[in-house]
Coordinates of C-alpha atoms in Angstrom, one line a residue:
K1 CA 112.9 94.3 75.8
A2 CA 112.2 91.9 72.9
F3 CA 114.2 88.7 72.4
Q4 CA 114.0 85.8 69.9
L5 CA 113.8 82.1 70.8
Q6 CA 114.7 79.5 68.1
S7 CA 113.3 76.0 68.2
E8 CA 112.9 73.0 65.9
R9 CA 109.1 72.8 66.5
R10 CA 106.3 75.2 67.4
N11 CA 104.7 72.9 69.9
S12 CA 101.8 74.7 71.6
I13 CA 103.3 78.1 71.5
S14 CA 101.2 81.0 70.2
V15 CA 100.9 84.7 70.5
G16 CA 100.0 85.5 74.1
T17 CA 101.7 82.4 75.6
P18 CA 103.1 83.6 79.0
L19 CA 106.8 83.9 79.8
L20 CA 107.4 82.5 83.3
Y21 CA 110.2 83.1 85.8
R22 CA 109.7 80.9 88.9
D23 CA 106.1 80.3 87.8
M24 CA 105.4 84.1 87.8
E25 CA 104.4 85.7 84.5
V26 CA 107.0 88.3 83.4
G27 CA 106.2 88.6 79.7
R28 CA 104.6 87.0 76.7
V29 CA 105.0 85.7 73.2
T30 CA 104.4 88.4 70.6
D31 CA 105.0 86.5 67.4
V32 CA 105.6 83.0 66.1
A33 CA 107.0 82.5 62.6
L34 CA 108.8 80.0 60.4
G35 CA 112.5 81.0 59.9
A36 CA 113.7 82.4 56.6
F37 CA 115.1 79.1 55.5
A38 CA 112.2 77.0 56.9
D39 CA 114.7 75.2 59.2
R40 CA 113.4 76.6 62.6
I41 CA 110.6 78.3 64.4
I42 CA 111.4 81.9 65.5
T43 CA 109.4 83.0 68.6
T44 CA 109.5 86.6 69.6
I45 CA 109.0 87.3 73.3
Q46 CA 108.5 90.6 75.2
I47 CA 109.8 90.9 78.8
D48 CA 107.9 93.4 81.0
N49 CA 110.1 96.4 81.8
Q50 CA 110.4 95.6 85.5
F51 CA 111.8 92.1 84.7
E52 CA 114.3 92.9 81.9
H53 CA 117.2 92.5 84.3
L54 CA 116.4 88.8 84.7
V55 CA 117.5 87.9 81.1
R56 CA 121.3 87.5 80.9
K57 CA 123.6 86.4 78.1
N58 CA 123.6 82.8 79.5
T59 CA 119.9 82.5 80.4
V60 CA 118.2 79.3 79.2
F61 CA 114.6 79.0 78.0
W62 CA 112.4 75.9 77.9
N63 CA 108.8 74.9 77.1
V64 CA 106.5 74.1 80.0
S65 CA 103.4 73.6 78.0
G66 CA 101.0 70.8 78.9
V67 CA 101.5 67.7 81.0
D68 CA 104.5 65.3 80.8
V69 CA 103.6 61.7 81.4
S70 CA 106.3 59.0 81.8
I71 CA 105.2 55.4 82.0
G72 CA 107.6 52.8 83.4
I73 CA 107.6 49.4 85.1
T74 CA 106.7 51.0 88.5
G75 CA 103.8 52.9 87.1
A76 CA 103.1 56.3 85.6
K77 CA 104.7 59.6 86.7
I78 CA 103.0 62.8 85.8
K79 CA 104.7 66.2 85.9
A80 CA 102.7 69.3 85.3
G81 CA 103.3 73.0 85.7
T82 CA 100.9 75.3 87.4
V83 CA 97.2 74.9 86.5
D84 CA 97.5 78.0 84.3
S85 CA 100.5 76.6 82.4
I86 CA 98.6 73.4 81.8
V87 CA 95.7 75.3 80.2
R88 CA 97.7 78.1 78.4
G89 CA 101.1 76.6 78.1
G90 CA 104.2 78.7 78.8
I91 CA 107.9 79.3 78.4
A92 CA 110.1 79.3 81.5
F93 CA 113.6 80.6 81.9
A94 CA 116.4 80.6 84.4
T95 CA 120.0 81.9 84.7
P96 CA 122.9 79.7 85.7
E97 CA 124.7 80.4 89.0
S98 CA 127.9 82.0 88.1
S99 CA 130.3 84.5 89.6
P100 CA 130.4 87.2 88.4
L101 CA 126.9 87.2 87.1
E102 CA 126.8 87.3 83.2
G103 CA 125.9 90.7 81.6
L104 CA 122.4 91.7 80.5
A105 CA 121.2 90.2 77.2
K106 CA 121.0 92.9 74.5
E107 CA 117.7 93.7 72.9
K108 CA 116.7 91.2 70.1
S109 CA 119.3 88.6 71.3
A110 CA 118.5 85.1 70.2
F111 CA 118.3 82.1 72.5
F112 CA 117.6 78.4 71.8
L113 CA 114.2 77.2 73.2
Y114 CA 114.6 73.8 74.7
E115 CA 111.7 71.3 74.6
I116 CA 112.2 70.4 78.2
A117 CA 114.3 71.6 81.2
Q118 CA 117.4 69.9 82.4
P119 CA 116.9 68.9 86.1
E120 CA 119.7 71.2 87.3
W121 CA 118.0 74.2 85.7
L122 CA 115.1 73.8 88.1
E123 CA 117.6 74.0 91.0
W124 CA 119.3 77.3 90.1
R125 CA 118.6 80.0 92.7
T126 CA 120.7 82.7 91.1
P127 CA 120.4 86.1 92.9
I128 CA 119.9 88.8 90.2
P129 CA 120.0 92.4 91.5
K130 CA 117.8 94.9 89.7

């Protein structure tokens, strides 16, 4: 299935950027374009067939491109994804834990692409049956 992600900036996203679920590649970016009113970037993603069930109506997407360096009084803190995501960049996604599980997202649904993940998103362990 194809979906759209909307963001304020392109960042390092380009055609071929991997789509990651738990650091496993499950799809890729197929198009990046300026929105019709030039107020946003529209990124089209394609999820591989065997992973379509992972994208739900309440799924969240975020950019995992590059390395995040925070410098404070106690020193520097470096957060990086996998070696592959540092080199190629990537878009990660997760689905909130809810009962019942939200329904499948429809083809061409649009989601907001966040610049960074909220800490709780990285903790979600939502079981998603095929």
